[in-house]
């Protein structure tokens, strides 16, 4: 494999597709990517709305070895029960909370709480929308596992990502 981890947003409509699991399995095989190198991200609102259908689909994807992440954590339905019901590997702290990190006491408290909760449940925690060194330092101090945002790189078109990966691979 390429040693690359890919995250893909999953819509509620995709979750209801009976061919989803086979499509994902086929795409992984065709690309030569190990299932654990793929994270499927779904917002908590879509999880709560779809209940049993989502649960079955995510269980099957998880059995395949794919990682499951809750996107925009804390902005949706605030029912923490789904963290027990669904096979979740990680949560992503929404950028709206990361934005005030270190300057807004409430945002800082929410970020700290999400990181503590995630770790207590054995989940990895990803902060999105990181734009400043101060935010990154605060996240590191709080023990956040991963961060993404403009501080590192703007969003890239797929062909550019492939070029970056191949350049990195050739350098090794």
PDB file of C-alpha atoms in Angstrom, residues 21-165:
ATOM      1  CA  UNK A  21     -20.661  -2.403   1.688  1.00  0.00           C
ATOM      2  CA  UNK A  22     -19.921  -4.291  -1.538  1.00  0.00           C
ATOM      3  CA  UNK A  23     -19.136  -1.005  -3.327  1.00  0.00           C
ATOM      4  CA  UNK A  24     -16.657  -0.039  -0.609  1.00  0.00           C
ATOM      5  CA  UNK A  25     -15.091  -3.516  -0.619  1.00  0.00           C
ATOM      6  CA  UNK A  26     -14.732  -3.397  -4.428  1.00  0.00           C
ATOM      7  CA  UNK A  27     -13.243   0.108  -4.419  1.00  0.00           C
ATOM      8  CA  UNK A  28     -10.684  -0.879  -1.764  1.00  0.00           C
ATOM      9  CA  UNK A  29      -9.649  -3.978  -3.713  1.00  0.00           C
ATOM     10  CA  UNK A  30      -9.421  -2.071  -6.996  1.00  0.00           C
ATOM     11  CA  UNK A  31      -7.295   0.665  -5.409  1.00  0.00           C
ATOM     12  CA  UNK A  32      -5.153  -1.823  -3.476  1.00  0.00           C
ATOM     13  CA  UNK A  33      -5.924  -0.016  -0.220  1.00  0.00           C
ATOM     14  CA  UNK A  34      -6.220  -1.829   3.112  1.00  0.00           C
ATOM     15  CA  UNK A  35      -9.644  -1.284   4.771  1.00  0.00           C
ATOM     16  CA  UNK A  36      -8.072   0.221   7.904  1.00  0.00           C
ATOM     17  CA  UNK A  37      -6.625   3.008   5.701  1.00  0.00           C
ATOM     18  CA  UNK A  38     -10.153   4.227   4.918  1.00  0.00           C
ATOM     19  CA  UNK A  39     -12.229   6.330   7.304  1.00  0.00           C
ATOM     20  CA  UNK A  40     -15.877   6.917   6.506  1.00  0.00           C
ATOM     21  CA  UNK A  41     -17.185  10.106   8.108  1.00  0.00           C
ATOM     22  CA  UNK A  42     -20.847  10.689   8.911  1.00  0.00           C
ATOM     23  CA  UNK A  43     -22.479  13.562  10.765  1.00  0.00           C
ATOM     24  CA  UNK A  44     -24.215  12.784  14.045  1.00  0.00           C
ATOM     25  CA  UNK A  45     -27.531  14.160  12.729  1.00  0.00           C
ATOM     26  CA  UNK A  46     -27.560  11.566   9.944  1.00  0.00           C
ATOM     27  CA  UNK A  47     -26.756   8.796  12.428  1.00  0.00           C
ATOM     28  CA  UNK A  48     -29.562   9.710  14.786  1.00  0.00           C
ATOM     29  CA  UNK A  49     -32.101  10.086  11.973  1.00  0.00           C
ATOM     30  CA  UNK A  50     -31.256   6.773  10.353  1.00  0.00           C
ATOM     31  CA  UNK A  51     -31.079   4.620  13.470  1.00  0.00           C
ATOM     32  CA  UNK A  52     -31.283   0.862  12.744  1.00  0.00           C
ATOM     33  CA  UNK A  53     -30.438   1.141   9.013  1.00  0.00           C
ATOM     34  CA  UNK A  54     -27.314   3.150   9.748  1.00  0.00           C
ATOM     35  CA  UNK A  55     -26.356   0.838  12.578  1.00  0.00           C
ATOM     36  CA  UNK A  56     -26.487  -2.280  10.365  1.00  0.00           C
ATOM     37  CA  UNK A  57     -24.544  -0.651   7.524  1.00  0.00           C
ATOM     38  CA  UNK A  58     -21.872   0.725   9.842  1.00  0.00           C
ATOM     39  CA  UNK A  59     -21.520  -2.622  11.645  1.00  0.00           C
ATOM     40  CA  UNK A  60     -20.877  -4.353   8.304  1.00  0.00           C
ATOM     41  CA  UNK A  61     -18.388  -1.684   7.198  1.00  0.00           C
ATOM     42  CA  UNK A  62     -16.628  -1.940  10.555  1.00  0.00           C
ATOM     43  CA  UNK A  63     -16.407  -5.734  10.174  1.00  0.00           C
ATOM     44  CA  UNK A  64     -14.743  -5.080   6.812  1.00  0.00           C
ATOM     45  CA  UNK A  65     -12.036  -3.193   8.725  1.00  0.00           C
ATOM     46  CA  UNK A  66     -13.038   0.332   7.694  1.00  0.00           C
ATOM     47  CA  UNK A  67     -12.763   3.110  10.317  1.00  0.00           C
ATOM     48  CA  UNK A  68     -15.922   5.067  11.237  1.00  0.00           C
ATOM     49  CA  UNK A  69     -15.796   8.699  12.337  1.00  0.00           C
ATOM     50  CA  UNK A  70     -18.468  11.100  13.595  1.00  0.00           C
ATOM     51  CA  UNK A  71     -18.064  14.413  11.749  1.00  0.00           C
ATOM     52  CA  UNK A  72     -18.990  17.820  13.229  1.00  0.00           C
ATOM     53  CA  UNK A  73     -19.234  16.265  16.692  1.00  0.00           C
ATOM     54  CA  UNK A  74     -21.181  18.354  19.205  1.00  0.00           C
ATOM     55  CA  UNK A  75     -23.182  20.369  16.671  1.00  0.00           C
ATOM     56  CA  UNK A  76     -26.032  17.901  16.170  1.00  0.00           C
ATOM     57  CA  UNK A  77     -28.396  16.022  18.384  1.00  0.00           C
ATOM     58  CA  UNK A  78     -26.304  15.877  21.561  1.00  0.00           C
ATOM     59  CA  UNK A  79     -27.482  12.348  22.356  1.00  0.00           C
ATOM     60  CA  UNK A  80     -24.353  10.538  23.452  1.00  0.00           C
ATOM     61  CA  UNK A  81     -26.109   7.173  23.349  1.00  0.00           C
ATOM     62  CA  UNK A  82     -25.178   6.626  19.734  1.00  0.00           C
ATOM     63  CA  UNK A  83     -21.492   6.521  20.717  1.00  0.00           C
ATOM     64  CA  UNK A  84     -22.355   3.238  22.456  1.00  0.00           C
ATOM     65  CA  UNK A  85     -24.749   1.937  19.778  1.00  0.00           C
ATOM     66  CA  UNK A  86     -22.648   2.578  16.695  1.00  0.00           C
ATOM     67  CA  UNK A  87     -19.197   1.132  15.893  1.00  0.00           C
ATOM     68  CA  UNK A  88     -17.370   4.456  16.082  1.00  0.00           C
ATOM     69  CA  UNK A  89     -13.549   4.756  16.006  1.00  0.00           C
ATOM     70  CA  UNK A  90     -13.157   8.520  16.174  1.00  0.00           C
ATOM     71  CA  UNK A  91     -14.932  11.849  16.580  1.00  0.00           C
ATOM     72  CA  UNK A  92     -14.138  15.112  14.816  1.00  0.00           C
ATOM     73  CA  UNK A  93     -14.462  18.301  16.846  1.00  0.00           C
ATOM     74  CA  UNK A  94     -16.308  20.840  14.729  1.00  0.00           C
ATOM     75  CA  UNK A  95     -14.365  23.897  13.545  1.00  0.00           C
ATOM     76  CA  UNK A  96     -16.874  26.195  15.261  1.00  0.00           C
ATOM     77  CA  UNK A  97     -15.455  25.060  18.647  1.00  0.00           C
ATOM     78  CA  UNK A  98     -11.819  24.968  17.502  1.00  0.00           C
ATOM     79  CA  UNK A  99     -12.167  28.561  16.280  1.00  0.00           C
ATOM     80  CA  UNK A 100     -12.402  29.986  19.817  1.00  0.00           C
ATOM     81  CA  UNK A 101      -9.820  27.657  21.343  1.00  0.00           C
ATOM     82  CA  UNK A 102      -7.572  29.576  23.725  1.00  0.00           C
ATOM     83  CA  UNK A 103      -9.591  32.807  23.426  1.00  0.00           C
ATOM     84  CA  UNK A 104     -13.159  31.742  24.262  1.00  0.00           C
ATOM     85  CA  UNK A 105     -13.549  29.941  27.609  1.00  0.00           C
ATOM     86  CA  UNK A 106     -16.697  28.083  26.528  1.00  0.00           C
ATOM     87  CA  UNK A 107     -15.143  26.802  23.279  1.00  0.00           C
ATOM     88  CA  UNK A 108     -12.037  25.720  25.198  1.00  0.00           C
ATOM     89  CA  UNK A 109     -14.182  23.879  27.762  1.00  0.00           C
ATOM     90  CA  UNK A 110     -16.170  22.099  25.028  1.00  0.00           C
ATOM     91  CA  UNK A 111     -13.020  21.015  23.187  1.00  0.00           C
ATOM     92  CA  UNK A 112     -11.444  19.745  26.430  1.00  0.00           C
ATOM     93  CA  UNK A 113     -14.649  17.841  27.285  1.00  0.00           C
ATOM     94  CA  UNK A 114     -14.922  16.219  23.844  1.00  0.00           C
ATOM     95  CA  UNK A 115     -11.288  15.093  23.980  1.00  0.00           C
ATOM     96  CA  UNK A 116     -11.777  13.645  27.502  1.00  0.00           C
ATOM     97  CA  UNK A 117     -15.028  11.940  26.513  1.00  0.00           C
ATOM     98  CA  UNK A 118     -13.531  10.509  23.323  1.00  0.00           C
ATOM     99  CA  UNK A 119     -10.502   9.124  25.117  1.00  0.00           C
ATOM    100  CA  UNK A 120     -12.623   7.706  27.957  1.00  0.00           C
ATOM    101  CA  UNK A 121     -14.595   5.768  25.314  1.00  0.00           C
ATOM    102  CA  UNK A 122     -11.429   4.567  23.560  1.00  0.00           C
ATOM    103  CA  UNK A 123     -11.945   6.845  20.546  1.00  0.00           C
ATOM    104  CA  UNK A 124      -9.441   8.948  18.655  1.00  0.00           C
ATOM    105  CA  UNK A 125     -10.218  12.660  18.494  1.00  0.00           C
ATOM    106  CA  UNK A 126      -9.614  14.850  15.442  1.00  0.00           C
ATOM    107  CA  UNK A 127      -9.878  18.661  15.518  1.00  0.00           C
ATOM    108  CA  UNK A 128     -10.979  20.276  12.266  1.00  0.00           C
ATOM    109  CA  UNK A 129     -10.521  23.845  11.119  1.00  0.00           C
ATOM    110  CA  UNK A 130      -7.124  24.409  12.764  1.00  0.00           C
ATOM    111  CA  UNK A 131      -5.778  27.714  11.432  1.00  0.00           C
ATOM    112  CA  UNK A 132      -3.316  29.023  14.038  1.00  0.00           C
ATOM    113  CA  UNK A 133      -0.263  27.817  15.938  1.00  0.00           C
ATOM    114  CA  UNK A 134      -2.071  28.812  19.166  1.00  0.00           C
ATOM    115  CA  UNK A 135      -4.989  26.471  18.362  1.00  0.00           C
ATOM    116  CA  UNK A 136      -2.536  23.676  17.569  1.00  0.00           C
ATOM    117  CA  UNK A 137      -0.627  24.257  20.834  1.00  0.00           C
ATOM    118  CA  UNK A 138      -3.885  24.216  22.850  1.00  0.00           C
ATOM    119  CA  UNK A 139      -4.973  20.983  21.142  1.00  0.00           C
ATOM    120  CA  UNK A 140      -1.593  19.367  21.833  1.00  0.00           C
ATOM    121  CA  UNK A 141      -1.799  20.414  25.501  1.00  0.00           C
ATOM    122  CA  UNK A 142      -5.279  18.852  25.716  1.00  0.00           C
ATOM    123  CA  UNK A 143      -4.037  15.584  24.164  1.00  0.00           C
ATOM    124  CA  UNK A 144      -5.981  15.786  20.895  1.00  0.00           C
ATOM    125  CA  UNK A 145      -4.871  12.933  18.590  1.00  0.00           C
ATOM    126  CA  UNK A 146      -5.048  14.603  15.167  1.00  0.00           C
ATOM    127  CA  UNK A 147      -5.672  18.024  13.649  1.00  0.00           C
ATOM    128  CA  UNK A 148      -6.582  19.218  10.184  1.00  0.00           C
ATOM    129  CA  UNK A 149      -7.048  22.634   8.656  1.00  0.00           C
ATOM    130  CA  UNK A 150      -5.548  25.504   6.707  1.00  0.00           C
ATOM    131  CA  UNK A 151      -2.566  25.654   9.093  1.00  0.00           C
ATOM    132  CA  UNK A 152      -1.350  22.486   7.351  1.00  0.00           C
ATOM    133  CA  UNK A 153      -2.776  22.781   3.828  1.00  0.00           C
ATOM    134  CA  UNK A 154      -5.859  24.028   2.005  1.00  0.00           C
ATOM    135  CA  UNK A 155      -8.218  21.425   0.498  1.00  0.00           C
ATOM    136  CA  UNK A 156      -6.621  19.834  -2.579  1.00  0.00           C
ATOM    137  CA  UNK A 157      -8.146  18.524  -5.825  1.00  0.00           C
ATOM    138  CA  UNK A 158      -7.861  14.718  -6.110  1.00  0.00           C
ATOM    139  CA  UNK A 159      -5.183  14.747  -8.888  1.00  0.00           C
ATOM    140  CA  UNK A 160      -2.968  17.033  -6.765  1.00  0.00           C
ATOM    141  CA  UNK A 161      -3.310  14.721  -3.765  1.00  0.00           C
ATOM    142  CA  UNK A 162      -2.213  11.779  -5.925  1.00  0.00           C
ATOM    143  CA  UNK A 163       0.853  13.785  -7.052  1.00  0.00           C
ATOM    144  CA  UNK A 164       1.740  14.697  -3.439  1.00  0.00           C
ATOM    145  CA  UNK A 165       1.429  11.046  -2.371  1.00  0.00           C
TER     146      UNK A 165
END
